[in-house]
PDB file of C-alpha atoms in Angstrom:
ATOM      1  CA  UNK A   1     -71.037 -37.455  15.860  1.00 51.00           C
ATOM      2  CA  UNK A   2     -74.758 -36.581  16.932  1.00 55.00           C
ATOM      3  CA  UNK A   3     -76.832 -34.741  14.836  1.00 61.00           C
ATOM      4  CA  UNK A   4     -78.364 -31.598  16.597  1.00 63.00           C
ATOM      5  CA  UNK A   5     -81.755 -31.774  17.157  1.00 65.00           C
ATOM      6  CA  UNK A   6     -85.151 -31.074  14.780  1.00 80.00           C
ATOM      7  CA  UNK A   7     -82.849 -31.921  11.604  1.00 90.00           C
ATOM      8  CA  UNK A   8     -83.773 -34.040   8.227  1.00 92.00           C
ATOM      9  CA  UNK A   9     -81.648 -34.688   4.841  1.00 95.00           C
ATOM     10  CA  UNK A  10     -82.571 -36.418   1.697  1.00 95.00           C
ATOM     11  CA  UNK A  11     -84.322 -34.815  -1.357  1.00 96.00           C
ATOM     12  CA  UNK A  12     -87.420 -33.099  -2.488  1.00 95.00           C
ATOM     13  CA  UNK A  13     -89.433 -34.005  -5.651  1.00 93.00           C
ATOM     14  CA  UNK A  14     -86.442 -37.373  -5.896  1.00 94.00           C
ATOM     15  CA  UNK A  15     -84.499 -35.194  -7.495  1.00 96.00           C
ATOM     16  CA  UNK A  16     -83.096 -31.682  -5.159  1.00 97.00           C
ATOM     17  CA  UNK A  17     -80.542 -32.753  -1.989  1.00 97.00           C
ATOM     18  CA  UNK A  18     -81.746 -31.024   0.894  1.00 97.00           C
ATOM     19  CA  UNK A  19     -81.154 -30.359   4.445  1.00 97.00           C
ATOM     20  CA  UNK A  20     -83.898 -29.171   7.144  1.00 96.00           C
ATOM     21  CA  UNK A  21     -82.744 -27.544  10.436  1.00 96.00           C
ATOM     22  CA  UNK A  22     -84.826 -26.668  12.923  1.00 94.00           C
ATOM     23  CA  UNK A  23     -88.373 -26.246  13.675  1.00 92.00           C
ATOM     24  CA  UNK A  24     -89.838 -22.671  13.777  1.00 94.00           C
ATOM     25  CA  UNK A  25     -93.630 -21.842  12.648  1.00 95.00           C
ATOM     26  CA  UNK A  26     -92.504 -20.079   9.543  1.00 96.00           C
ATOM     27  CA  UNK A  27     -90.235 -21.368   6.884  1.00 97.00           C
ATOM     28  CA  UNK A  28     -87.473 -19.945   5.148  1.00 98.00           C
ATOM     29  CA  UNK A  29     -86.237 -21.777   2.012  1.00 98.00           C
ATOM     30  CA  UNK A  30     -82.410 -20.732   1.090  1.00 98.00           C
ATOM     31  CA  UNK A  31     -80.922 -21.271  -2.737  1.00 98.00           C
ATOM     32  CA  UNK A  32     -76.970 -21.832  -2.161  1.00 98.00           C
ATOM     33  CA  UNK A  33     -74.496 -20.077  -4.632  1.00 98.00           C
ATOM     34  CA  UNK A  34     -72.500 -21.709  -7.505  1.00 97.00           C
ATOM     35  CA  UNK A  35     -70.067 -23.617  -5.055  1.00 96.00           C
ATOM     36  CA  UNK A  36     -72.971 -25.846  -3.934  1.00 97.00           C
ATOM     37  CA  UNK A  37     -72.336 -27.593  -7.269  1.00 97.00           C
ATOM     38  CA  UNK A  38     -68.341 -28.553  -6.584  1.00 96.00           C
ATOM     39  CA  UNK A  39     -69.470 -31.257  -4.121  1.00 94.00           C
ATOM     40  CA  UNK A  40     -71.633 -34.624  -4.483  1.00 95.00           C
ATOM     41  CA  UNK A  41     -75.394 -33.693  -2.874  1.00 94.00           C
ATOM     42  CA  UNK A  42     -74.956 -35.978   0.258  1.00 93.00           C
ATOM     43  CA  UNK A  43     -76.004 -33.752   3.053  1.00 93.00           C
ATOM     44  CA  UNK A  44     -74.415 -36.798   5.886  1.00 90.00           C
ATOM     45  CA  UNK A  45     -73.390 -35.730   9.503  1.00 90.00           C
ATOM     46  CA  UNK A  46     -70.691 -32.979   8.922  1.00 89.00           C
ATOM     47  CA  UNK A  47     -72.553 -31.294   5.803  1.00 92.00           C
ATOM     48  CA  UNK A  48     -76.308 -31.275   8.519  1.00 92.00           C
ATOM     49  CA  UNK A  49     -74.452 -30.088  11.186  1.00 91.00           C
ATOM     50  CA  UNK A  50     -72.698 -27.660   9.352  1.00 92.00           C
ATOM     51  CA  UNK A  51     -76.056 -26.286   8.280  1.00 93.00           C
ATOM     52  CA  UNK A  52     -77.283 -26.464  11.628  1.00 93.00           C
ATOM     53  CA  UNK A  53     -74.589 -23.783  12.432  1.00 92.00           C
ATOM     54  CA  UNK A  54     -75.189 -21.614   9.302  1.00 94.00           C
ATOM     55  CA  UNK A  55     -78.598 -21.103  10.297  1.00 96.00           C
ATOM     56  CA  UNK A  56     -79.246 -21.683  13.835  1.00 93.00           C
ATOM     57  CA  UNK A  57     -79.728 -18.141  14.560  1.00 93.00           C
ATOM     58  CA  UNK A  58     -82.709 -18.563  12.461  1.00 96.00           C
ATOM     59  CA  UNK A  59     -84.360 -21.825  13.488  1.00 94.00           C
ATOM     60  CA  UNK A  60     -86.399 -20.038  16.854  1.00 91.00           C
ATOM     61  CA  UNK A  61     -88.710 -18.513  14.289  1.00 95.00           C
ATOM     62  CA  UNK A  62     -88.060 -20.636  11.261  1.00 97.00           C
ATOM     63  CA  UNK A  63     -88.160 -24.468   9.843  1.00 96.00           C
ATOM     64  CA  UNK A  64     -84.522 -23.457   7.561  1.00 97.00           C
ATOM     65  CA  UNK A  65     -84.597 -25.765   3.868  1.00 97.00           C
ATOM     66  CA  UNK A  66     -81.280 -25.583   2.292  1.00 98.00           C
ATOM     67  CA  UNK A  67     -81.892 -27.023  -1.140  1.00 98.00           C
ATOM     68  CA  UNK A  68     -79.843 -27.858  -3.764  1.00 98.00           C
ATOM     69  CA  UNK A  69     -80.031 -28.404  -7.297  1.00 98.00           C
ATOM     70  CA  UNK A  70     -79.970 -31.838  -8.854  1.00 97.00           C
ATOM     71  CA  UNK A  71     -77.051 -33.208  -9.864  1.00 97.00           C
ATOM     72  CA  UNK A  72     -77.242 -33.775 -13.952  1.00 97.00           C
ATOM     73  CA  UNK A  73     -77.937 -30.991 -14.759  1.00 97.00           C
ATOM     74  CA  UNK A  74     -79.375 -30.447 -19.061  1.00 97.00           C
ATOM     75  CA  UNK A  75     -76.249 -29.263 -20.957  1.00 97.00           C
ATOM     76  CA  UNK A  76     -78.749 -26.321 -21.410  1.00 97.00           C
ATOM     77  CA  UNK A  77     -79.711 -25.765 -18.128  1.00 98.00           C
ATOM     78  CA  UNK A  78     -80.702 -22.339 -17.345  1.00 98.00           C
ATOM     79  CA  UNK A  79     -81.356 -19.809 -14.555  1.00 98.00           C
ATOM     80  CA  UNK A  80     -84.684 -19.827 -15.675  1.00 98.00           C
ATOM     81  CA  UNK A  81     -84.704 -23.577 -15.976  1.00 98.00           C
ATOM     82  CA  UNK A  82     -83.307 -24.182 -12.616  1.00 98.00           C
ATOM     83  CA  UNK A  83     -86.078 -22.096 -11.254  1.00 98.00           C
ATOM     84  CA  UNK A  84     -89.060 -23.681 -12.767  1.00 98.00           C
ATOM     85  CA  UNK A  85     -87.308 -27.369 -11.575  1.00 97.00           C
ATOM     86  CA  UNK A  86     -87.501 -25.171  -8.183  1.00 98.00           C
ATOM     87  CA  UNK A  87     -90.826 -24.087  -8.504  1.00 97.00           C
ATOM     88  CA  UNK A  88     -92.385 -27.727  -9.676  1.00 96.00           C
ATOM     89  CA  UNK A  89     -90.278 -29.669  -6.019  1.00 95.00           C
ATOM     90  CA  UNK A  90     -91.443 -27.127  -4.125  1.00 95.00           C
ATOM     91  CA  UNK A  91     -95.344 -27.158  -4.587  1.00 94.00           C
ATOM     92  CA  UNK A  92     -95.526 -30.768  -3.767  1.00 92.00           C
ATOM     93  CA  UNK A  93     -92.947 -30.277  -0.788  1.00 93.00           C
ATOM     94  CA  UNK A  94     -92.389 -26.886   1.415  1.00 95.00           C
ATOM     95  CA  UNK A  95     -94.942 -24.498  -0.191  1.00 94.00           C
ATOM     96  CA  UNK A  96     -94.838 -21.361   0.583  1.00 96.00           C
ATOM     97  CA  UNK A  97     -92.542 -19.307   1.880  1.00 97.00           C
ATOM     98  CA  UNK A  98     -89.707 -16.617   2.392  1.00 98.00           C
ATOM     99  CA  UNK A  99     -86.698 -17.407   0.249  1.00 98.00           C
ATOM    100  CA  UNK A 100     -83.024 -16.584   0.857  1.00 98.00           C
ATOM    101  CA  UNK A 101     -80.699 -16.777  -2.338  1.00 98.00           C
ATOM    102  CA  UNK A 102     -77.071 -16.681  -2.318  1.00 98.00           C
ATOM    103  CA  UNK A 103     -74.903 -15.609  -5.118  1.00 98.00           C
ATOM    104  CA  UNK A 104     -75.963 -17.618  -8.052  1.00 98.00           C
ATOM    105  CA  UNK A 105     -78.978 -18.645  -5.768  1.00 98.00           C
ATOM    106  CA  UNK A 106     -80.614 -15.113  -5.566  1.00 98.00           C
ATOM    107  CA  UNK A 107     -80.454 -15.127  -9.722  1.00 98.00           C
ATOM    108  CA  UNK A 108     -82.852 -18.401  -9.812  1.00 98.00           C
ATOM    109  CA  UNK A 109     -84.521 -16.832  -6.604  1.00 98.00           C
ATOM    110  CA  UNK A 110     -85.785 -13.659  -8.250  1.00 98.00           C
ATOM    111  CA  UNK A 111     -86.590 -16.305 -11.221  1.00 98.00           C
ATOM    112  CA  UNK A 112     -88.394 -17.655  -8.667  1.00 98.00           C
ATOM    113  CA  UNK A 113     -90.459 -15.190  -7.377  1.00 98.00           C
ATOM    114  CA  UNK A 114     -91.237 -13.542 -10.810  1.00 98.00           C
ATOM    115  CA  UNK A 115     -93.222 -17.086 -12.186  1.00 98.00           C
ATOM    116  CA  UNK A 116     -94.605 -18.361  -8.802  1.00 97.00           C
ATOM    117  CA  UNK A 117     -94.705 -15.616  -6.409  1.00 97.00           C
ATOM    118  CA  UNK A 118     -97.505 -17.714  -4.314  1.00 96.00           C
ATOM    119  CA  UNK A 119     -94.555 -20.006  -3.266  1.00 97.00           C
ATOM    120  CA  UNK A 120     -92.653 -16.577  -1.883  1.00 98.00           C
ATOM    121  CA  UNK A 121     -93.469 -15.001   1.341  1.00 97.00           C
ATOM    122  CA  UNK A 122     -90.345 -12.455   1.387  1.00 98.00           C
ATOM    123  CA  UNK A 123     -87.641 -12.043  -1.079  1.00 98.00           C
ATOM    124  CA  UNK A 124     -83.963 -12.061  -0.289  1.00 98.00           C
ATOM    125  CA  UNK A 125     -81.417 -11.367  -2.859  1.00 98.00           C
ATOM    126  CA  UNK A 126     -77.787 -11.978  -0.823  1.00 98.00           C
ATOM    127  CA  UNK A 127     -74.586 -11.110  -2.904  1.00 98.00           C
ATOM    128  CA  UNK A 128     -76.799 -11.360  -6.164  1.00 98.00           C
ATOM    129  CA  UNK A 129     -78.252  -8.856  -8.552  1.00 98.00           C
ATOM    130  CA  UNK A 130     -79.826  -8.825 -11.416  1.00 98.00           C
ATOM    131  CA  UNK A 131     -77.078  -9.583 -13.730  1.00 98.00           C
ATOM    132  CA  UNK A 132     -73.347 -10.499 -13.209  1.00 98.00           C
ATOM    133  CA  UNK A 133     -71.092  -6.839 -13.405  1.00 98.00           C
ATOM    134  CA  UNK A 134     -69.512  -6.814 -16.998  1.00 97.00           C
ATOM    135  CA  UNK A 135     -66.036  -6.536 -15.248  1.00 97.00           C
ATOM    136  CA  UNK A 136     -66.807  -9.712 -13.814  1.00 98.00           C
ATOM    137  CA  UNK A 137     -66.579 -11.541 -16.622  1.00 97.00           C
ATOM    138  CA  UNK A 138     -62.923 -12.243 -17.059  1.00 98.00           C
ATOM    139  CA  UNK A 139     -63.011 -13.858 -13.913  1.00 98.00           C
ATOM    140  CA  UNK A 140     -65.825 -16.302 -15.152  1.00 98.00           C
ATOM    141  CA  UNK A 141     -64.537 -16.817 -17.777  1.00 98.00           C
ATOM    142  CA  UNK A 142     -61.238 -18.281 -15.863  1.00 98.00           C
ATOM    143  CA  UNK A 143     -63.730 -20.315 -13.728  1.00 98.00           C
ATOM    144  CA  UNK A 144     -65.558 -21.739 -16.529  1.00 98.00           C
ATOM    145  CA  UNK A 145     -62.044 -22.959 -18.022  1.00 98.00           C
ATOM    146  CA  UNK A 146     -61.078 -24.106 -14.669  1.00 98.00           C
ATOM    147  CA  UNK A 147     -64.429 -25.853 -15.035  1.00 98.00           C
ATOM    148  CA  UNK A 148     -63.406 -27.678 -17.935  1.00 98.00           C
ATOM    149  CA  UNK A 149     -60.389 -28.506 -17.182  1.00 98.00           C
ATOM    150  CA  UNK A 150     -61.844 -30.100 -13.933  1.00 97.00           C
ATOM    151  CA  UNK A 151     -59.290 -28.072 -11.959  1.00 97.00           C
ATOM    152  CA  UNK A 152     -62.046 -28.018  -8.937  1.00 97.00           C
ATOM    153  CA  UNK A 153     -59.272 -26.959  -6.682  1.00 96.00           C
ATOM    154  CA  UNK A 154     -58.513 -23.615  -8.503  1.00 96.00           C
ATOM    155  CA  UNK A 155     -62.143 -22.939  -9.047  1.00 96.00           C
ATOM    156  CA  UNK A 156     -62.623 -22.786  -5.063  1.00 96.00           C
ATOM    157  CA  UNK A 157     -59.130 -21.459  -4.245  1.00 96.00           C
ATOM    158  CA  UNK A 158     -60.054 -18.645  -7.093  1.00 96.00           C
ATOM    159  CA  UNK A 159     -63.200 -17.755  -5.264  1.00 97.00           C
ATOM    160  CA  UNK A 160     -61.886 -17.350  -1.786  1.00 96.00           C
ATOM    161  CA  UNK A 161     -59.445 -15.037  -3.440  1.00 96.00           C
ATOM    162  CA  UNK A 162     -62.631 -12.832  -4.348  1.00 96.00           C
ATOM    163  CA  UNK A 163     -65.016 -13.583  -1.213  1.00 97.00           C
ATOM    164  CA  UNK A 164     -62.534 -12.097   1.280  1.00 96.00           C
ATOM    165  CA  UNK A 165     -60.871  -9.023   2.572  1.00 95.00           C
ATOM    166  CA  UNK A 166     -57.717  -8.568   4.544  1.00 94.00           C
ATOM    167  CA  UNK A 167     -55.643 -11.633   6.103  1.00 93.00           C
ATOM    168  CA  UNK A 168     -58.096 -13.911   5.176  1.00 92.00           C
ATOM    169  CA  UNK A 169     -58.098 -13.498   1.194  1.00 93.00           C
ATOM    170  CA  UNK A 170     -54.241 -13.552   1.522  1.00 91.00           C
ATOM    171  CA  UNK A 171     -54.431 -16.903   3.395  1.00 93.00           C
ATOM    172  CA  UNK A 172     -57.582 -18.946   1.887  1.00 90.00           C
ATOM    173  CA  UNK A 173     -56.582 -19.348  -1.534  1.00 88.00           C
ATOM    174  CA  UNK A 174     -52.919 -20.391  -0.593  1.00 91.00           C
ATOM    175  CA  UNK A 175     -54.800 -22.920   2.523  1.00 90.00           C
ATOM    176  CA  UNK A 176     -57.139 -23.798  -0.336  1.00 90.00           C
ATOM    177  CA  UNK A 177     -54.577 -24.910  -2.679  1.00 88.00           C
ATOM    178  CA  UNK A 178     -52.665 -27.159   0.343  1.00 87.00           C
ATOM    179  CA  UNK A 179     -55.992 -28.932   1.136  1.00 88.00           C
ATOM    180  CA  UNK A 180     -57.065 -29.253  -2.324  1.00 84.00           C
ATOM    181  CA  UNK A 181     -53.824 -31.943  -3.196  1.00 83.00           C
ATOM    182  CA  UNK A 182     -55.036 -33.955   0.149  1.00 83.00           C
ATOM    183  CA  UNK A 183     -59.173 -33.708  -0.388  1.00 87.00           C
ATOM    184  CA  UNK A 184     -59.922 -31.767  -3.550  1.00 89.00           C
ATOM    185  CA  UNK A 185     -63.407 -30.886  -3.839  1.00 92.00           C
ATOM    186  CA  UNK A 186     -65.718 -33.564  -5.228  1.00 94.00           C
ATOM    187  CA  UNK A 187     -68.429 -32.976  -7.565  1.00 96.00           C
ATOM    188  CA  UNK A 188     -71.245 -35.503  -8.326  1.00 96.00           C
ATOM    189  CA  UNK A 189     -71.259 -34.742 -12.194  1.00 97.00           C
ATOM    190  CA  UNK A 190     -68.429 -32.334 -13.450  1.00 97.00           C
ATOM    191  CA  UNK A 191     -70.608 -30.902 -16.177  1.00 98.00           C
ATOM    192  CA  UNK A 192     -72.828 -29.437 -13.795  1.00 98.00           C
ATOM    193  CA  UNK A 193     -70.233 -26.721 -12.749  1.00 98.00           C
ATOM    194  CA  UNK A 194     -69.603 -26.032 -16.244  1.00 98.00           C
ATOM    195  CA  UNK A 195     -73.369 -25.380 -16.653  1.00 98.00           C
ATOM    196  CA  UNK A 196     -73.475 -23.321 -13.665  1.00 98.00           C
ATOM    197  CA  UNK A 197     -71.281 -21.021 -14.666  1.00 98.00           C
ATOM    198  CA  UNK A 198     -72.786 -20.508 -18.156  1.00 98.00           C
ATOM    199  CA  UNK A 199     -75.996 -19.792 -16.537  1.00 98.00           C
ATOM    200  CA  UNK A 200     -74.732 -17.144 -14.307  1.00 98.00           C
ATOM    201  CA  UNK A 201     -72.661 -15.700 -17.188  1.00 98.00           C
ATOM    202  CA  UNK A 202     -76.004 -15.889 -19.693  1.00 98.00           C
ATOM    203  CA  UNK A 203     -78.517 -14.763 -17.219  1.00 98.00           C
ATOM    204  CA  UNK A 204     -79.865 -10.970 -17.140  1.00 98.00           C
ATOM    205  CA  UNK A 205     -83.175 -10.216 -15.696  1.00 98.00           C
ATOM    206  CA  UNK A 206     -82.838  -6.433 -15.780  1.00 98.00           C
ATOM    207  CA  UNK A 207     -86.067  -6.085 -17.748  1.00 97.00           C
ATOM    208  CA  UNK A 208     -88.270  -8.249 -15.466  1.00 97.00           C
ATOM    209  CA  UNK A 209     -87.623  -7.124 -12.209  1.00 98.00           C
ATOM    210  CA  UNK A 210     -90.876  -5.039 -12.210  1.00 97.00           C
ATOM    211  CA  UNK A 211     -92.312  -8.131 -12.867  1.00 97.00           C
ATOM    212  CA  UNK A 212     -91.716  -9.240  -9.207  1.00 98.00           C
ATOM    213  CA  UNK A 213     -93.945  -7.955  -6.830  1.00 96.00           C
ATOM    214  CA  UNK A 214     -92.750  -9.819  -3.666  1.00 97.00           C
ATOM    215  CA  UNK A 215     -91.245  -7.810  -0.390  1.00 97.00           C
ATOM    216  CA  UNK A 216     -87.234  -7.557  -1.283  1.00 98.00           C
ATOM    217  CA  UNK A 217     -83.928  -7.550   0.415  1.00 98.00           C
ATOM    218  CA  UNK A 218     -81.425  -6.252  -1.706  1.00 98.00           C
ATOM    219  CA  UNK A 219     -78.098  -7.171   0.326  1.00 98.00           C
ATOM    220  CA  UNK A 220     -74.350  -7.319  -0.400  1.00 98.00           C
ATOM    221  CA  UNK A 221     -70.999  -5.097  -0.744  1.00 98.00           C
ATOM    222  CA  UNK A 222     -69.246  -2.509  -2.380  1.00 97.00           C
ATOM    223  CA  UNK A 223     -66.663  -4.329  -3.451  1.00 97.00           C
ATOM    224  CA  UNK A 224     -67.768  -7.266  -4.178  1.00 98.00           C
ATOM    225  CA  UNK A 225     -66.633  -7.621  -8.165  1.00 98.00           C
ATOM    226  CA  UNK A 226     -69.734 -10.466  -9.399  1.00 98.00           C
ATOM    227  CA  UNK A 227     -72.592  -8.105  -7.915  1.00 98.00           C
ATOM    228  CA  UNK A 228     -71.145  -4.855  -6.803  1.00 98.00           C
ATOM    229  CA  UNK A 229     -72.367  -1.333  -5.822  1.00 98.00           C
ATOM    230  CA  UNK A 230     -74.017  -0.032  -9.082  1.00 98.00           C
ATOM    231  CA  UNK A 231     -75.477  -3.941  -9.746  1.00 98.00           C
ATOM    232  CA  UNK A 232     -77.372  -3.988  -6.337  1.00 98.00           C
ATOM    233  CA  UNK A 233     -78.442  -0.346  -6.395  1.00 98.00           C
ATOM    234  CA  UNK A 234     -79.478  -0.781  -9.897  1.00 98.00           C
ATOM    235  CA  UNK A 235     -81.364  -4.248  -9.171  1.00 98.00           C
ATOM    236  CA  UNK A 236     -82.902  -2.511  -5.550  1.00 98.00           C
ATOM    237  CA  UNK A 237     -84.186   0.498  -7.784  1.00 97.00           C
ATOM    238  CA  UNK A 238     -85.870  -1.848 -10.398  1.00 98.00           C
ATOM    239  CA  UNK A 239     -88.147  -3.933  -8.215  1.00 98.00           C
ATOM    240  CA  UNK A 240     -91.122  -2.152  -7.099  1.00 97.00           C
ATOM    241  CA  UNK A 241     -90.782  -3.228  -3.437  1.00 96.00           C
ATOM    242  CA  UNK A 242     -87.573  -3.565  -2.476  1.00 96.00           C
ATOM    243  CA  UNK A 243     -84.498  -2.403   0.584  1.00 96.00           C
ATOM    244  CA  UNK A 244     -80.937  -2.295   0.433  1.00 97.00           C
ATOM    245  CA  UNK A 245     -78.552  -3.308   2.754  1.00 96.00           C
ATOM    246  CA  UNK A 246     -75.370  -2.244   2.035  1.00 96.00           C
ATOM    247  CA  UNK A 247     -71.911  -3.125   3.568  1.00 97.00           C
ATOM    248  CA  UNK A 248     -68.833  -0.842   2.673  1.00 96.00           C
ATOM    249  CA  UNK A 249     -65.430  -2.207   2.393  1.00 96.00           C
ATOM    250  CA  UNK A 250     -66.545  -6.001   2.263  1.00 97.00           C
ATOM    251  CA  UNK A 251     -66.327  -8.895  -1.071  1.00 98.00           C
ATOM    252  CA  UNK A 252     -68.387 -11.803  -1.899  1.00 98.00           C
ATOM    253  CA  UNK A 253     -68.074 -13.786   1.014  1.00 97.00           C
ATOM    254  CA  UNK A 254     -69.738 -10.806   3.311  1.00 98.00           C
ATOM    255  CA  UNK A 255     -72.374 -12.951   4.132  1.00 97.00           C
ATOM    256  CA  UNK A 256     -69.563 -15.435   6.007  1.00 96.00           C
ATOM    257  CA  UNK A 257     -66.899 -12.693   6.880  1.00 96.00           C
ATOM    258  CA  UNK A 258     -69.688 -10.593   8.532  1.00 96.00           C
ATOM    259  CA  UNK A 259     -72.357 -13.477   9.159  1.00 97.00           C
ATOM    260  CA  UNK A 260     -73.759 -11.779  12.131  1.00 96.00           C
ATOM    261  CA  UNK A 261     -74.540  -8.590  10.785  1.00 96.00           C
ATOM    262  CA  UNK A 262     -75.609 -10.150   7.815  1.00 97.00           C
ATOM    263  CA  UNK A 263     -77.947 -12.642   9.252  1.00 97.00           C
ATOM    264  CA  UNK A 264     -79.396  -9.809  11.832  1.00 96.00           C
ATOM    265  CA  UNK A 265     -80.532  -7.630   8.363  1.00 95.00           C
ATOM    266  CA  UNK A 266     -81.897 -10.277   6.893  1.00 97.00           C
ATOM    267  CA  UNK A 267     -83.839 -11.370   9.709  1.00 96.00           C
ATOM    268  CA  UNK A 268     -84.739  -7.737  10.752  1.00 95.00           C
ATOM    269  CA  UNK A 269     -86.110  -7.769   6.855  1.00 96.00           C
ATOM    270  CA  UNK A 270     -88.446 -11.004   7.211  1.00 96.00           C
ATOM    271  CA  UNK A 271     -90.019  -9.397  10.555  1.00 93.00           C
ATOM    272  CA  UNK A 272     -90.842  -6.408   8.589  1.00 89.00           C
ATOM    273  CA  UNK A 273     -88.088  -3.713  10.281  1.00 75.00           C
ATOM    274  CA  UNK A 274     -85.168  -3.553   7.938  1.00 52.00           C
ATOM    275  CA  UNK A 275     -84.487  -0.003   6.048  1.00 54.00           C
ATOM    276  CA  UNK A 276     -82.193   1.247   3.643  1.00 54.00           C
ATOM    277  CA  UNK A 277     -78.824   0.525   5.505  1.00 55.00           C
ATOM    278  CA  UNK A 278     -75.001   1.304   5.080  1.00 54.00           C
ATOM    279  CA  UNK A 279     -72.550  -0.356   7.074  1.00 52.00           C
ATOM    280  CA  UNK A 280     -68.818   0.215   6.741  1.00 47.00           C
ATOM    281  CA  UNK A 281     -66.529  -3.234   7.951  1.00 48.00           C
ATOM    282  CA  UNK A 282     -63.173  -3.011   8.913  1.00 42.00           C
TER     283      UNK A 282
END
């Protein structure tokens, strides 16, 4: 299979697995969610091309970094660990600028921002908040057991269940489980998804979002039950420059099940013309 064009993998610092598509003027940095931990850091063919797709609408303006976190992770890793391992990679490797964070991503992102904001152009929080809801926290704490138990299949087949809407959150999980028996998902070191989840379940940064004075994008859903509609309006009405994009109606996984509008806020936000937005899906 040929890569597509204007791609690199390896890692940054020796230590954070990366992919680079594309080769815009700018650069956009994105932090994946917790799921980036449930496979082994090799970005080969299939993983870089993959990329390539998730971001291609991107790549005309934008050199697109998709960087991990190591694998062996401290038993006491932290958000604001993670963050500061981050910060250190990325001042000998990208520099500045904007920064997209996914799910468990946007936590170390607004970490991020808050202790080097010269690294961060623009600010974009995507299904993330500034804590994880409190009715969210049965559900971790089923993941984290899951976790333990190295029972990597449930873990993802438990996540599609709360990413998606409609047909496709009845049919995921059960696809999920039928693919897991055949190729289960393969993590590099199974502690580090049991450290991930603590870290999302420990972190709160309510009381230092006024502490980060970068541009912000504050988008996600309703409904989605990790980061949901009082978490983002409350985390969009703490920072002291900050939007909200908001789509009715839609989970978790809006940022997949309705990539396109998703992608066109966020890069309506980094050209300096997104507003306070509602969209209702379905």
């Amino acid at each position: 299979m040929a890569l597509p064009l204007h791609t690199d993998a390896g890692y940054l610092g020796g230590t954070h697995p990366y992919v680079r598509v594309g080769d815009g003027p700018k650069t956009l940095l994105v932090l994946p969610g917790i799921g980036d931990a449930l496979f082994d850091g090799e970005y080969g063919r299939a993983r870089t091309a993959l990329a390539w797709s998730r971001f291609r609408q991107f790549t005309d303006e934008y050199t697109v970094y998709l960087v991990s976190r190591p694998r062996g992770l401290a038993d006491d890793a932290s958000i604001e660990t993670m963050a500061a391992d981050y910060a250190r990679v990325l001042e000998s490797s990208i520099g500045l600028g904007s920064v997209l964070g996914l799910s468990m991503g946007g936590l170390i992102a607004q970490e991020l921002a808050r202790i080097r904001p010269s690294l961060v152009d623009r600010l974009v929080l995507g299904v993330s908040g500034c804590r994880v809801a409190a009715d969210a926290r049965p559900i971790l704490r089923e993941l984290h057991g899951h976790a333990i138990d190295r029972n990597w299949t449930a873990i993802r087949s438990r996540l599609y269940e709360e990413m998606y809407t409609g047909m496709r959150r009845r049919l995921y999980p059960s696809l999920s489980n039928v693919i897991g028996r055949l190729r289960p998902p393969t993590p590099a070191e199974s502690r580090d998804v049991v450290v991930s989840f603590e870290a999302v379940r420990d972190y709160d940064g309510t009381d230092r979002l006024e502490r980060i004075d970068r541009r912000t994008l504050v988008i996600g859903a309703d409904e989605d039950p990790f980061f949901p509609e009082g978490i983002l309006r409350e985390t969009h009405a703490g920072l002291p420059d900050s939007q909200l994009a908001l789509f009715t109606g839609a989970r978790h996984g809006v940022f997949l099940e309705q990539k396109q509008a998703f992608d066109n806020w966020v890069r309506r936000f980094l050209a300096g013309e997104a507003a306070t937005v509602r969209r209702r899906t379905g």
